[in-house]
Coordinates of C-alpha atoms and ligand atoms in Angstrom, one line a residue:
M1 CA 61.1 73.9 98.3
L2 CA 63.2 77.3 97.1
V3 CA 61.6 80.5 97.1
I4 CA 62.8 83.4 95.1
I5 CA 61.6 86.8 95.8
G6 CA 61.2 88.5 91.4
K7 CA 61.8 92.9 91.6
D8 CA 59.0 92.5 89.7
Y9 CA 56.4 90.1 86.9
D10 CA 59.5 90.9 84.4
G11 CA 62.1 89.8 87.0
M12 CA 59.7 86.7 87.7
S13 CA 59.7 85.7 84.3
R14 CA 63.2 85.8 83.7
E15 CA 63.4 83.7 86.8
A16 CA 61.3 81.2 85.8
A17 CA 61.9 80.8 82.2
N18 CA 65.8 80.6 83.0
I19 CA 65.0 77.9 84.8
V20 CA 62.4 76.0 81.6
A21 CA 65.8 77.1 79.1
D22 CA 67.7 75.3 81.3
R23 CA 66.6 72.5 81.7
I24 CA 65.7 72.2 77.8
R25 CA 69.3 73.2 76.4
R26 CA 70.4 70.2 79.5
K27 CA 67.9 67.6 78.2
P28 CA 66.0 68.6 74.6
N29 CA 63.4 66.6 75.0
L30 CA 62.0 67.6 78.0
V31 CA 58.6 66.0 78.6
L32 CA 57.2 69.5 80.2
G33 CA 54.3 70.1 82.0
L34 CA 52.8 73.4 81.2
A35 CA 49.8 75.8 82.2
T36 CA 47.8 78.5 80.8
G37 CA 46.1 81.8 82.8
S38 CA 47.9 85.4 82.8
T39 CA 51.3 84.5 85.1
P40 CA 52.4 82.1 82.3
L41 CA 52.1 84.6 80.0
G42 CA 55.2 86.5 80.3
L43 CA 57.2 83.0 80.9
Y44 CA 55.8 82.0 77.9
R45 CA 57.1 85.7 76.2
E46 CA 60.5 85.0 77.9
L47 CA 61.0 81.5 76.4
I48 CA 60.1 82.8 72.4
R49 CA 62.2 85.4 72.5
M50 CA 65.4 82.6 73.3
Y51 CA 64.5 80.8 70.4
K52 CA 63.8 83.4 68.1
G53 CA 67.3 84.7 69.4
G54 CA 68.1 81.3 68.5
S55 CA 69.2 80.3 72.3
L56 CA 66.4 77.4 72.4
S57 CA 64.9 74.8 70.5
F58 CA 61.8 73.0 70.7
S59 CA 62.2 71.0 68.8
K60 CA 62.1 67.5 70.2
V61 CA 60.7 68.8 73.7
I62 CA 57.2 66.8 74.3
T63 CA 54.3 69.0 76.7
F64 CA 52.0 68.5 78.8
N65 CA 49.4 70.6 79.7
L66 CA 47.6 70.6 83.5
D67 CA 43.6 71.2 81.9
E68 CA 40.6 72.2 79.3
Y69 CA 37.7 73.2 79.4
I70 CA 34.7 70.2 78.5
G71 CA 32.8 70.4 75.3
L72 CA 35.1 73.6 74.3
P73 CA 36.3 72.2 70.6
R74 CA 39.9 72.9 70.1
T75 CA 39.9 75.6 67.6
H76 CA 37.4 77.7 70.6
T77 CA 39.4 81.2 71.4
Q78 CA 38.4 80.1 74.6
S79 CA 40.0 76.6 74.7
Y80 CA 43.6 75.5 76.3
A81 CA 44.6 74.0 72.8
H82 CA 43.5 77.7 71.8
F83 CA 45.8 80.1 74.4
M84 CA 48.9 77.7 74.0
Q85 CA 49.2 78.0 70.3
E86 CA 48.9 81.4 70.9
N87 CA 50.2 81.8 73.5
L88 CA 53.5 79.8 72.7
F89 CA 53.9 77.1 70.6
K90 CA 53.0 78.6 67.1
H91 CA 55.6 81.5 67.7
V92 CA 58.0 78.8 68.1
D93 CA 59.8 74.8 66.4
M94 CA 57.0 72.8 68.6
D95 CA 56.4 69.4 66.8
P96 CA 52.6 69.0 66.9
H97 CA 52.8 65.1 67.5
Y98 CA 54.7 66.3 70.7
I99 CA 51.2 68.4 72.1
H100 CA 49.0 67.3 74.8
I101 CA 46.6 68.8 75.7
P102 CA 43.3 66.7 77.7
D103 CA 40.7 66.5 75.3
G104 CA 37.5 68.8 76.4
L105 CA 35.7 66.4 73.7
A106 CA 36.0 63.2 73.9
N107 CA 33.0 61.0 74.0
D108 CA 34.8 58.9 77.1
I109 CA 36.1 60.8 79.7
D110 CA 37.2 58.4 81.7
A111 CA 39.1 56.5 79.3
H112 CA 40.7 59.7 77.9
C113 CA 42.0 60.9 81.3
E114 CA 43.3 57.1 82.2
W115 CA 44.9 57.4 78.8
Y116 CA 46.4 61.2 79.1
E117 CA 48.0 59.5 83.0
N118 CA 49.2 57.1 80.2
E119 CA 50.5 59.5 78.3
I120 CA 52.7 60.7 80.5
Q121 CA 54.6 57.5 81.7
R122 CA 55.1 56.5 78.1
W123 CA 56.9 59.4 77.7
G124 CA 59.0 58.7 81.2
G125 CA 56.9 60.8 83.4
I126 CA 56.6 64.7 83.9
D127 CA 60.1 66.0 84.0
L128 CA 59.6 69.8 85.2
Q129 CA 56.3 71.1 85.8
I130 CA 54.6 74.9 85.3
V131 CA 51.9 75.6 87.8
G132 CA 49.8 78.6 88.2
I133 CA 48.3 78.8 91.9
G134 CA 44.3 80.2 92.2
A135 CA 43.2 83.2 94.9
N136 CA 41.9 80.4 96.9
G137 CA 44.7 78.3 96.5
H138 CA 43.0 76.1 94.0
I139 CA 46.6 74.4 90.8
A140 CA 44.8 73.3 87.6
F141 CA 41.6 72.3 88.5
N142 CA 41.9 71.0 92.2
E143 CA 40.0 73.6 94.1
P144 CA 40.0 72.9 98.2
G145 CA 38.7 70.8 99.0
S146 CA 40.1 67.9 96.5
S147 CA 42.3 65.1 97.6
L148 CA 46.4 65.7 97.8
G149 CA 46.5 62.0 96.0
S150 CA 44.1 62.8 93.5
R151 CA 44.6 61.5 89.5
T152 CA 43.3 63.2 86.0
R153 CA 39.9 63.4 86.7
I154 CA 36.9 65.5 85.6
K155 CA 35.6 68.1 87.7
T156 CA 33.5 70.1 87.9
L157 CA 34.3 74.2 88.3
S158 CA 33.1 75.8 91.3
Q159 CA 30.3 78.8 91.0
Q160 CA 32.2 81.4 91.2
T161 CA 35.0 80.3 89.0
I162 CA 31.7 79.7 85.8
E163 CA 30.9 83.1 87.0
D164 CA 34.2 84.2 86.5
N165 CA 34.6 83.1 83.3
M166 CA 31.3 84.9 81.9
R167 CA 33.3 87.7 80.1
F168 CA 35.1 85.6 77.9
F169 CA 31.7 83.8 77.1
K170 CA 29.0 85.8 74.2
K171 CA 26.6 84.1 75.8
K172 CA 25.8 82.4 79.6
D173 CA 25.1 78.9 78.7
E174 CA 28.4 78.7 76.3
V175 CA 30.1 78.9 80.3
P176 CA 31.7 75.3 80.1
K177 CA 30.4 73.5 83.5
F178 CA 32.8 71.2 83.7
A179 CA 37.0 70.5 83.1
I180 CA 39.3 68.1 82.5
T181 CA 42.3 68.2 85.2
M182 CA 45.9 66.3 86.2
G183 CA 45.0 65.2 89.7
I184 CA 47.3 66.6 92.8
G185 CA 49.4 63.4 92.8
T186 CA 49.9 64.0 88.5
I187 CA 51.5 67.1 89.0
M188 CA 53.1 65.6 92.5
E189 CA 54.7 62.9 90.3
A190 CA 57.1 65.4 88.2
K191 CA 60.3 65.1 89.3
E192 CA 60.1 68.9 89.0
V193 CA 57.4 71.8 90.0
L194 CA 57.9 75.5 89.6
L195 CA 55.3 77.3 90.8
L196 CA 54.5 81.3 90.0
A197 CA 52.2 83.5 91.2
S198 CA 52.4 87.7 91.3
S199 CA 50.0 90.9 91.9
S200 CA 48.8 90.8 96.1
N201 CA 46.0 89.3 94.9
K202 CA 47.8 85.8 95.2
A203 CA 49.6 87.3 98.0
D204 CA 46.7 85.2 101.3
A205 CA 47.3 82.0 98.8
I206 CA 51.3 82.9 98.8
K207 CA 51.1 82.4 102.5
A208 CA 49.0 79.6 103.2
A209 CA 51.0 77.1 100.4
V210 CA 54.1 78.7 101.6
E211 CA 54.3 79.1 105.5
G212 CA 50.6 77.9 106.0
P213 CA 49.4 73.4 107.1
I214 CA 49.4 71.0 104.2
T215 CA 45.7 70.4 103.9
A216 CA 44.0 69.5 101.3
M217 CA 41.7 73.4 101.2
V218 CA 45.6 75.2 100.1
P219 CA 45.4 71.9 97.3
A220 CA 48.6 74.1 96.8
S221 CA 50.5 74.1 100.1
I222 CA 51.6 70.2 98.4
I223 CA 54.4 72.0 97.5
Q224 CA 55.9 72.1 100.4
M225 CA 56.4 67.6 100.1
H226 CA 57.6 67.8 96.3
R227 CA 61.6 67.2 97.2
K228 CA 62.4 69.5 94.1
A229 CA 59.8 72.4 93.9
Y230 CA 60.7 76.4 93.1
V231 CA 57.6 78.8 94.3
I232 CA 58.4 82.2 91.9
L233 CA 57.0 84.9 92.8
D234 CA 57.3 88.8 92.7
R235 CA 57.1 90.8 95.2
E236 CA 54.1 91.6 95.6
A237 CA 52.9 87.9 96.0
A238 CA 55.5 87.7 98.5
A239 CA 53.9 90.7 100.8
K240 CA 52.8 88.0 103.1
L241 CA 55.6 86.0 103.8
T242 CA 57.3 86.1 107.2
Q243 CA 61.0 83.6 107.2
Q244 CA 63.6 85.5 104.9
Y245 CA 63.9 84.1 101.1
E246 CA 66.4 84.4 98.0
Q247 CA 65.8 88.3 96.6
R248 CA 66.7 88.6 93.5
Ligands
F6R301 C1 45.7 76.8 84.5 C2 45.7 76.6 85.6 C3 44.7 77.3 86.7 C4 45.6 78.7 86.8 C5 45.2 79.4 88.1 C6 46.1 80.4 88.1 O1 45.9 76.0 83.4 O2 45.3 75.5 85.8 O3 44.9 76.9 87.8 O4 47.1 78.6 86.8 O5 44.5 79.9 88.3 O6 45.6 81.6 87.2 P1 46.1 82.8 86.2 O7 47.1 82.8 86.0 O8 45.4 83.6 85.7 O9 45.8 83.8 87.8

């Protein structure tokens, strides 16, 4: 596990973007796992900048997103499909046929989850997976207590997550209560994992994930078992780490 501490959010985003861009340049048909949330926004901005500058193309890149809410159409402004469209896909030369995001309106959710896993395998497995971390140590929608071997499946959102999400919806009963998420086992099979965290509200989770014991109560701690993982932080997220790490 390589921990890299950037000077600030932009520094962290640049470090992450340089790794992603390097992998795409080496393998134009990279299978890239993507996350939503506020943390990777800087990374996506940087990748868009590289594309617009002519130094990067996404035309052959295959993407798989970590998760999606159940019950929201792709066009809903709070769906992760919409997030990806707005914050990355519409700004670069992605082929829409190569984009994979779990379908929150699938009729048979279990069959869809199985299809998603098989689709990842069909493309040769994920080469590089980007993940964020929740303040409680979750990765994707794998909340504390999730099986460390879990696969893509339906998860009930925690009460906390439902309450946190209320501000994004007009009516309380519009807030999704379920999501489809890649499992921890799915994420761990990616050839490389890039975990990003910024700001002080992630410092405890990062301390537990990077220097604490591996436990299902801190799902992100499984990253210690990965053969090729990068943890890219800003100084605030790294503030509670006690070992020496690479400062950039
Ligand atoms: C997003 C995801 C979540 C977020 C995490 C951090 O696809 O799966 O696990 O990565 O909740 O969210 P932010 O970056 O908004 O702090």
